[in-house]
Short mmCIF file of C-alpha atoms in Angstrom, two decimals:
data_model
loop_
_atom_site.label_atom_id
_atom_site.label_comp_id
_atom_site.label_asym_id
_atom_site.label_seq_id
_atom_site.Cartn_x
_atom_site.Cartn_y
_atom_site.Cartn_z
CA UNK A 67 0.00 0.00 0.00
CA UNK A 68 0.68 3.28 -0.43
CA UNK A 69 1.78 5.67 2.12
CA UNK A 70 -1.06 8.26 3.42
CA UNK A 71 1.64 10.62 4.45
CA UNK A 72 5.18 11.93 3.05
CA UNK A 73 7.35 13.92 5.43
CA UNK A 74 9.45 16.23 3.25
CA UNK A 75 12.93 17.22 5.08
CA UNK A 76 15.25 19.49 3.41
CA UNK A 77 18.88 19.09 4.35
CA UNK A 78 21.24 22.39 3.92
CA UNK A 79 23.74 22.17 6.87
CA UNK A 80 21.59 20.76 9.38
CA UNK A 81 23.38 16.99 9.36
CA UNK A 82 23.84 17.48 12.91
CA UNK A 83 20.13 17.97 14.18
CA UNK A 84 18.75 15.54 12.02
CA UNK A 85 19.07 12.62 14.01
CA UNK A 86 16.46 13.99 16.77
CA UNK A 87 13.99 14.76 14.19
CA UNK A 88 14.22 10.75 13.23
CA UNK A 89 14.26 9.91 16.82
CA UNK A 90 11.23 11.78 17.19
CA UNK A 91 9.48 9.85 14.19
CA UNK A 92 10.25 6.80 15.40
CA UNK A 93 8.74 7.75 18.70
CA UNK A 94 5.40 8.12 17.08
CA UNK A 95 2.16 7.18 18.56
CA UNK A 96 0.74 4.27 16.17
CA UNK A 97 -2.49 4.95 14.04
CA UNK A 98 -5.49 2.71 15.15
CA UNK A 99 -5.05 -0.85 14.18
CA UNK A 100 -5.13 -0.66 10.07
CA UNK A 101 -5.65 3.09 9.81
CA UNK A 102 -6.70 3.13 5.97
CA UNK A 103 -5.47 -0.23 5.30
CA UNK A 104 -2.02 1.29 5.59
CA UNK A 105 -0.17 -0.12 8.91
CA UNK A 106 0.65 1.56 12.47
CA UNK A 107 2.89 4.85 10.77
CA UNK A 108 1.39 4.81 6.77
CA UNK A 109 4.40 7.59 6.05
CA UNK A 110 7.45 7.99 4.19
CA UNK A 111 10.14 10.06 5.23
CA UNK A 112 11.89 11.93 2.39
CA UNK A 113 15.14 13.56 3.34
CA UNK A 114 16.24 16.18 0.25
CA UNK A 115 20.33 17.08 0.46
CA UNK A 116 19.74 20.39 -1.07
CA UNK A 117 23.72 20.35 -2.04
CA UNK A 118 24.56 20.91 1.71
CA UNK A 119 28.26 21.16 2.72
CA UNK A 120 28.24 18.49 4.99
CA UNK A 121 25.48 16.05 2.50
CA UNK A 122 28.48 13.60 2.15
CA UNK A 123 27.89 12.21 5.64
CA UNK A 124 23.62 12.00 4.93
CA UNK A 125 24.13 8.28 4.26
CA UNK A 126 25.83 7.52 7.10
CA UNK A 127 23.76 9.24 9.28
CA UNK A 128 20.98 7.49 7.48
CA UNK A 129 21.71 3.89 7.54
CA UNK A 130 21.13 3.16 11.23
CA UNK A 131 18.10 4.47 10.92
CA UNK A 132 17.23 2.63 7.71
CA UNK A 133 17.25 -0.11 9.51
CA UNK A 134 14.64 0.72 12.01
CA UNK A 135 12.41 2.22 10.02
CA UNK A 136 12.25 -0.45 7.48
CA UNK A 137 11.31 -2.78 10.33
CA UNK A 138 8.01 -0.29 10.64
CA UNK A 139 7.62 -0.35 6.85
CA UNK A 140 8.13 2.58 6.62
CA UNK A 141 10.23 3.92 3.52
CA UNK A 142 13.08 6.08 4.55
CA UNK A 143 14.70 7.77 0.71
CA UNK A 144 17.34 10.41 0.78
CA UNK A 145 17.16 12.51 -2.34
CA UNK A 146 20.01 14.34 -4.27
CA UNK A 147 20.93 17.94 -5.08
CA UNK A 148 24.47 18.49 -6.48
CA UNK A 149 24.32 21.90 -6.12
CA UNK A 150 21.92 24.53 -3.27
CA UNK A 151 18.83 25.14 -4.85
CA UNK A 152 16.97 27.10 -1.87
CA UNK A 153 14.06 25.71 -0.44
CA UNK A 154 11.65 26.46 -2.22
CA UNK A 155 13.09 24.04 -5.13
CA UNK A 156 14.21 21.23 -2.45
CA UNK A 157 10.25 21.32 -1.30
CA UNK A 158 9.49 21.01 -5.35
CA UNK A 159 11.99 17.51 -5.21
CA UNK A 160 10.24 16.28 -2.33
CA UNK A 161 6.52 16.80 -3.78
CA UNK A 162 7.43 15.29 -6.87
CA UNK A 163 8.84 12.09 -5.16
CA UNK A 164 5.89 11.70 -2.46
CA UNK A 165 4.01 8.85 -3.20
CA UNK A 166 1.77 9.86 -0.02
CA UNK A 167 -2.03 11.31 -0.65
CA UNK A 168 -0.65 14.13 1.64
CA UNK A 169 2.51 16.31 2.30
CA UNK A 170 3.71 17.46 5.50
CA UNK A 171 6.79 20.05 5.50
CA UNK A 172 9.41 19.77 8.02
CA UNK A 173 12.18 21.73 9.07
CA UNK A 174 15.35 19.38 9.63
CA UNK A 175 16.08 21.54 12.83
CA UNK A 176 12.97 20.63 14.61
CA UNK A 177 10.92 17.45 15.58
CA UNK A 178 7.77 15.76 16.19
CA UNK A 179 5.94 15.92 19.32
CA UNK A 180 4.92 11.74 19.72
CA UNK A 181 1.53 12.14 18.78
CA UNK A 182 2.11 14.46 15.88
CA UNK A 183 0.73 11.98 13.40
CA UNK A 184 -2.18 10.61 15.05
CA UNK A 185 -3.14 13.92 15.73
CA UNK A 186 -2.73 14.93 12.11
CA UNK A 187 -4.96 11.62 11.33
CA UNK A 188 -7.33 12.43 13.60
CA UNK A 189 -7.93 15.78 11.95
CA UNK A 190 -8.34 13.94 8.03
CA UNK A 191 -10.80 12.02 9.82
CA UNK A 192 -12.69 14.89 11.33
CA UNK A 193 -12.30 16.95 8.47
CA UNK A 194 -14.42 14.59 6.25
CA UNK A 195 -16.33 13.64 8.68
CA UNK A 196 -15.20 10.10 9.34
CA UNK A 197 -14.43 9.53 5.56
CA UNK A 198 -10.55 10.27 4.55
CA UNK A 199 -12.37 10.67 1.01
CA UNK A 200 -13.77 13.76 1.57
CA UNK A 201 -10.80 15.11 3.86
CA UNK A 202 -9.17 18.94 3.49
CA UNK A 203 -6.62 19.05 1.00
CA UNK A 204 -5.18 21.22 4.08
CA UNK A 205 -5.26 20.54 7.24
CA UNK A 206 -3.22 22.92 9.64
CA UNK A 207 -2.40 21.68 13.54
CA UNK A 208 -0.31 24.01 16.63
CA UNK A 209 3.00 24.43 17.11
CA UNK A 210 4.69 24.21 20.16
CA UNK A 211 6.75 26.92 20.16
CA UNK A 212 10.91 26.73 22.15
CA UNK A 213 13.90 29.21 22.42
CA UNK A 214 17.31 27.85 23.27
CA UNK A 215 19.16 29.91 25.03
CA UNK A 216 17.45 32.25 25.84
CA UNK A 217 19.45 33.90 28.46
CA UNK A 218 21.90 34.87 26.31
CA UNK A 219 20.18 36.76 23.56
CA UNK A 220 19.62 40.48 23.36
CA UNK A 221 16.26 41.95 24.25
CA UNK A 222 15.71 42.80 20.90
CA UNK A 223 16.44 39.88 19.67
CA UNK A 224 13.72 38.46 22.06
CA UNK A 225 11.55 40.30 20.94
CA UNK A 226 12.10 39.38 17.62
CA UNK A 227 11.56 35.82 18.41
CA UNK A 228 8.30 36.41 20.60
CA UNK A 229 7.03 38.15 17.41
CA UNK A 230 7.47 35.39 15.67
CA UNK A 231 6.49 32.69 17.81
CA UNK A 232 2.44 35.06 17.88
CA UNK A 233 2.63 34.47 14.66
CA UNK A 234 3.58 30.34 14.16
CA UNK A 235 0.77 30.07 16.59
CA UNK A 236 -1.88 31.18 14.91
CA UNK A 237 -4.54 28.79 13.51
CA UNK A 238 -8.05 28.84 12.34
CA UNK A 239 -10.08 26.07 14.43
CA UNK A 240 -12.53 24.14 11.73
CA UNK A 241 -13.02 24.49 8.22
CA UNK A 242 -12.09 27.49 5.52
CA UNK A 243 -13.06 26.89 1.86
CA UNK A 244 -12.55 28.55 -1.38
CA UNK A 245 -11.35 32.58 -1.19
CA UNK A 246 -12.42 32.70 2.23
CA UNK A 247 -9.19 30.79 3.22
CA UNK A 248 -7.04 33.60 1.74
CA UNK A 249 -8.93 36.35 3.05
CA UNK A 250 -8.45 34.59 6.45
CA UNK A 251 -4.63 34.61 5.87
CA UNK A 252 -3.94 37.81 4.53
CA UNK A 253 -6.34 39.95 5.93
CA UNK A 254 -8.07 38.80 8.99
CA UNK A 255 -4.58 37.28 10.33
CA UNK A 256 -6.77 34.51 11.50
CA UNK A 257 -3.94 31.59 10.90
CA UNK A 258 0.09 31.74 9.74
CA UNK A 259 1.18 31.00 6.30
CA UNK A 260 4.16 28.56 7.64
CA UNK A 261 4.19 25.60 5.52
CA UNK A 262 5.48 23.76 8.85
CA UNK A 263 2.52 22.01 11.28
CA UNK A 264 0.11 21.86 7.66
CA UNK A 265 -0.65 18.96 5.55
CA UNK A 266 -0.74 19.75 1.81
CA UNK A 267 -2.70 17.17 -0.17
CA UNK A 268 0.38 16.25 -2.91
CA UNK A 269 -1.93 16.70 -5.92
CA UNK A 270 -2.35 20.44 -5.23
CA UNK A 271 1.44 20.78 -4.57
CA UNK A 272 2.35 19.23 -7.14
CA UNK A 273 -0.27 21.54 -9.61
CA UNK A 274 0.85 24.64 -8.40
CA UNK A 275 4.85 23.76 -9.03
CA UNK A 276 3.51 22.87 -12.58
CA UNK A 277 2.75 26.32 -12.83
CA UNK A 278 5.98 28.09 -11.30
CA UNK A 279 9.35 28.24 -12.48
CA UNK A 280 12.57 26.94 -10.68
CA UNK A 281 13.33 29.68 -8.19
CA UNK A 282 15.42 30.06 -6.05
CA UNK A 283 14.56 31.11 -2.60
CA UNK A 284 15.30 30.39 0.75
CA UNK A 285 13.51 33.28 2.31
CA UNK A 286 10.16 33.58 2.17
CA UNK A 287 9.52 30.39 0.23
CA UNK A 288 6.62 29.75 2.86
CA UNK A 289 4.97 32.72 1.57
CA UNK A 290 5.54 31.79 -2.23
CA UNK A 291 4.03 28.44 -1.75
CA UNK A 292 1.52 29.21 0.56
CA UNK A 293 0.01 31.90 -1.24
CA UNK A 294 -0.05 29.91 -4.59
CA UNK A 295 -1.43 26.65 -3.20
CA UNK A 296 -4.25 28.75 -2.08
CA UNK A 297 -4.91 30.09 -5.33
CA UNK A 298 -6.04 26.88 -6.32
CA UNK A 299 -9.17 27.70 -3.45
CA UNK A 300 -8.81 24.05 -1.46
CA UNK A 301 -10.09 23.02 1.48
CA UNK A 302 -8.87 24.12 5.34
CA UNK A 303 -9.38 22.92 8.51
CA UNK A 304 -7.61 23.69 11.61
CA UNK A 305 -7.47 21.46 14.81
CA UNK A 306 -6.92 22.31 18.23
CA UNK A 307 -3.51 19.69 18.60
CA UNK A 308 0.29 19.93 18.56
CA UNK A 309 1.62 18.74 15.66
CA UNK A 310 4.92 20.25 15.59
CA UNK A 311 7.64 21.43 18.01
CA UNK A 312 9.66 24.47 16.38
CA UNK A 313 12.36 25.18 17.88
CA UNK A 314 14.84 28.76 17.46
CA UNK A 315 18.30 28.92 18.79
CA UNK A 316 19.73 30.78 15.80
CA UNK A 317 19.04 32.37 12.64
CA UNK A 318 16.74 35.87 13.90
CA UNK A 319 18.47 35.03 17.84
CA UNK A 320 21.61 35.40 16.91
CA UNK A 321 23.76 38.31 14.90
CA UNK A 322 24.98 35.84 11.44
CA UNK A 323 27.54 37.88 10.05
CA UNK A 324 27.61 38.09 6.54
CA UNK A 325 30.92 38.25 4.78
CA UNK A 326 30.12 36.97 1.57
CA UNK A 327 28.79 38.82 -1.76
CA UNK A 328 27.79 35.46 -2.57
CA UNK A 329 25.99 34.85 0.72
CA UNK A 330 24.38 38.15 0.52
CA UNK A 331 22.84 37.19 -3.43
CA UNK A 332 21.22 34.67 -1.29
CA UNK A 333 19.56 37.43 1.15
CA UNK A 334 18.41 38.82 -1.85
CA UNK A 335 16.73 36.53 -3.84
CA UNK A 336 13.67 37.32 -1.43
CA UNK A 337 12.75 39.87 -3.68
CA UNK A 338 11.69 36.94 -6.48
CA UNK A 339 9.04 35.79 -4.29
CA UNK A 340 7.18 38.89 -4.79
CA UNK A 341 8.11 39.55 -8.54
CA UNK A 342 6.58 35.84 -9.21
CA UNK A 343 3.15 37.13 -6.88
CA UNK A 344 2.77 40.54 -8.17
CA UNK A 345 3.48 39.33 -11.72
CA UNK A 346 0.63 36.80 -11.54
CA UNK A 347 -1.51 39.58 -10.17
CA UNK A 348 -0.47 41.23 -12.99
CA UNK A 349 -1.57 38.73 -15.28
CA UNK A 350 -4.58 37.33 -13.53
CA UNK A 351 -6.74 40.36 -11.01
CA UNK A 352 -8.09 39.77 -8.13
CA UNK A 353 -11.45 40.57 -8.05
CA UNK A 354 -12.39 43.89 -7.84
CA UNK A 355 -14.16 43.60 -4.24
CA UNK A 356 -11.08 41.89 -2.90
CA UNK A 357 -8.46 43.59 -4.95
CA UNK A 358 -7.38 46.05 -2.53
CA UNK A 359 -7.68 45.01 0.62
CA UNK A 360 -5.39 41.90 -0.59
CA UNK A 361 -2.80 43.91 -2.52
CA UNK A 362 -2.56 46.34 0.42
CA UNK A 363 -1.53 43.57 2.61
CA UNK A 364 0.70 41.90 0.21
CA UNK A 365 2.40 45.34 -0.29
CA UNK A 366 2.54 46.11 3.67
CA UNK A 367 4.34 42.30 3.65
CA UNK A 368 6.87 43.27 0.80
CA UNK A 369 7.63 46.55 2.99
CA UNK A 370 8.43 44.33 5.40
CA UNK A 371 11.12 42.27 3.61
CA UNK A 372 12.46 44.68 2.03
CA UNK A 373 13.13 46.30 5.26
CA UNK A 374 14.57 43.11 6.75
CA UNK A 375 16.94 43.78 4.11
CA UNK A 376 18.33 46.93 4.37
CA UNK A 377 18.62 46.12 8.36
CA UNK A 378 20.57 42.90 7.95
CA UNK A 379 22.38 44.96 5.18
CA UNK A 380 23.25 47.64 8.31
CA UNK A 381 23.89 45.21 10.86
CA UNK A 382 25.68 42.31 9.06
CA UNK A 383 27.31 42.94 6.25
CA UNK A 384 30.89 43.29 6.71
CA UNK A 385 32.06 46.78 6.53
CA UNK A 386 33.93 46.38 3.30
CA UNK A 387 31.27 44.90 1.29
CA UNK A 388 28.41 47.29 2.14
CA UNK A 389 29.09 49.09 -0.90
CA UNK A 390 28.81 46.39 -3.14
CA UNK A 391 26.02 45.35 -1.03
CA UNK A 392 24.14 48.27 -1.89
CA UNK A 393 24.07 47.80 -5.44
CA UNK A 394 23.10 44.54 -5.64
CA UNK A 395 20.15 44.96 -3.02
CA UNK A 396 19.03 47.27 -5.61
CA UNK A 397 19.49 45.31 -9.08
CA UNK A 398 17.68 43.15 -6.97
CA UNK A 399 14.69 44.96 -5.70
CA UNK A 400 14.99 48.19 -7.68
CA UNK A 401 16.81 51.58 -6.90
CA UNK A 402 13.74 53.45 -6.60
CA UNK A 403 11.71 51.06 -4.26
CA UNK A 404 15.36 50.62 -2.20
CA UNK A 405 15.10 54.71 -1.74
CA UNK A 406 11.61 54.65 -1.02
CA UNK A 407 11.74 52.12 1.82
CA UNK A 408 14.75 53.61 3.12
CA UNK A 409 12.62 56.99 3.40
CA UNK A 410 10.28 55.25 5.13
CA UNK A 411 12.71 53.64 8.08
CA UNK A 412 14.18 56.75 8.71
#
């Protein structure tokens, strides 16, 4: 039988963490006795070496746990990028491969509370009433939400990170359908846009990658594939259980220097999540009842990044490159809009 779940794992320099996440698969409640005629844990786990660094050592890492998990029949497939393609395009490598009727995104830094999965079953079930035939195409669970370290971090910085973890946590409890689900995202705030703690049914992943080009992005993919996947107006439903723990001990907590022009092209490349959205626009309008309340917001969001940009350009660039720095933030996001946003910060 097929699996009813695939857990998509990116790998870009997070060899070291990965064996917790595994541990905390393994530790997984099992489904009831034949849960959809598909065994105890009907998953496959899908680990993607985005071209890491340290992706030599994957298969050794991987082969103990081979072992167990083939013992659960449960399908454990490491799959090959021989260069970094972001995110966004590791996520596209994963869908493609899943041969589950759902998706679920995980970060290779974080891991599974032990009854993530039932959970997540219990919430097809409920979603279609009893019948996984008439589940959501998404269903979207809590996150529990942790901070290493957090003694040693700046106050800013913590309040960075408290921002952030308001937003992870926010869910819609029960079912969203059609534009409403979009509306609920973008302008009510009523749940997050992570792709983390969501199940995506693979068909609908798998159409809306159809329609995107390769891209690379490693900010802001969430955003990119969120808003795209609900384009195609599925179905939502939001349950009241932890399916996810997230955990932060770096990245926004801590000051990453950046000493690279190469690195920073990276930092960049946020900008062509929002040339792809606002091109589509573009090319397909909202309609007009809807139009501006939803571009507003998408514009207020772009702000934002932007912003993020020119601050980690401040604060982390080294001193020698912010010149060159400069001037590729703005082949990147435009001279003018660079100047305008800059206006607007000071």
């Amino acid at each position: 039988m097929l699996p009813l779940i695939s857990l998509s794992v990116p790998v870009y320099g997070t060899e070291s963490t990965l064996p917790a996440l595994l541990d905390s698969i393994l530790e997984q409640q099992p489904l009831p006795a034949n849960a959809a005629g598909r065994g105890a844990l009907p998953i496959e786990i899908l680990i993607v070496n985005d071209g890491s660094p340290g992706g030599s050592s994957l298969p050794k890492i991987l082969k103990p746990y081979k072992k167990k998990f083939k013992s659960l029949g449960v399908p454990l497939i490491l799959l090959q990028h021989r260069k970094n393609q972001g995110l966004f395009e590791a996520r596209r490598t994963a869908a493609l491969a899943a041969q589950g009727e759902w998706v679920c995104c995980i970060d290779s830094d974080d891991t599974l509370p032990p009854d993530a999965l039932l959970n997540f079953y219990e919430g097809l079930l409920a979603s279609g009433s009893g019948n996984l035939d008439n589940a959501a195409d998404i269903v979207h669970g809590k996150m529990a939400v942790t901070l290493h370290g957090s003694d040693k971090i700046a106050p800013e910085a913590y309040q960075r990170f408290e921002q952030k973890a308001k937003i992870v946590r926010l869910i819609f409890n029960g079912h969203l359908s059609g534009d409403e689900i979009l509306d609920n995202f973008l302008i009510k705030k009523g749940h997050n846009g992570f792709l983390c703690a969501k199940l995506f049914r693979t068909s609908i992943l798998r159409s809306v990658y159809e329609k995107l080009p390769h891209t690379y992005c490693i900010n802001a993919e969430n955003l990119l594939l969120y808003f795209f996947i609900l384009l195609e107006k599925p179905s939502y439903y939001g349950i009241d259980k932890v399916v996810y723990n997230y955990s932060q001990d770096s990245g926004i907590t801590s000051a990453n220097h950046i000493t690279s022009l190469e690195r920073w092209e990276k930092v960049c490349s946020t900008s062509s999540v929002f040339t792809l959205i606002f091109s589509y626009i573009d090319e397909h309008p909202f309609p007009e009842h809807s139009a501006p309340a939803l571009i507003r917001e998408l514009r207020a969001i772009c702000n934002t990044y932007l912003a993020t940009n020119l601050g980690q350009l401040k604060h982390l660039v080294t001193p020698s490159l912010q010149v060159a720095a400069y001037a590729m933030l703005c082949d990147y996001w435009g001279e003018d809009y660079v100047k305008q946003i800059e206006i607007l910060k000071a």
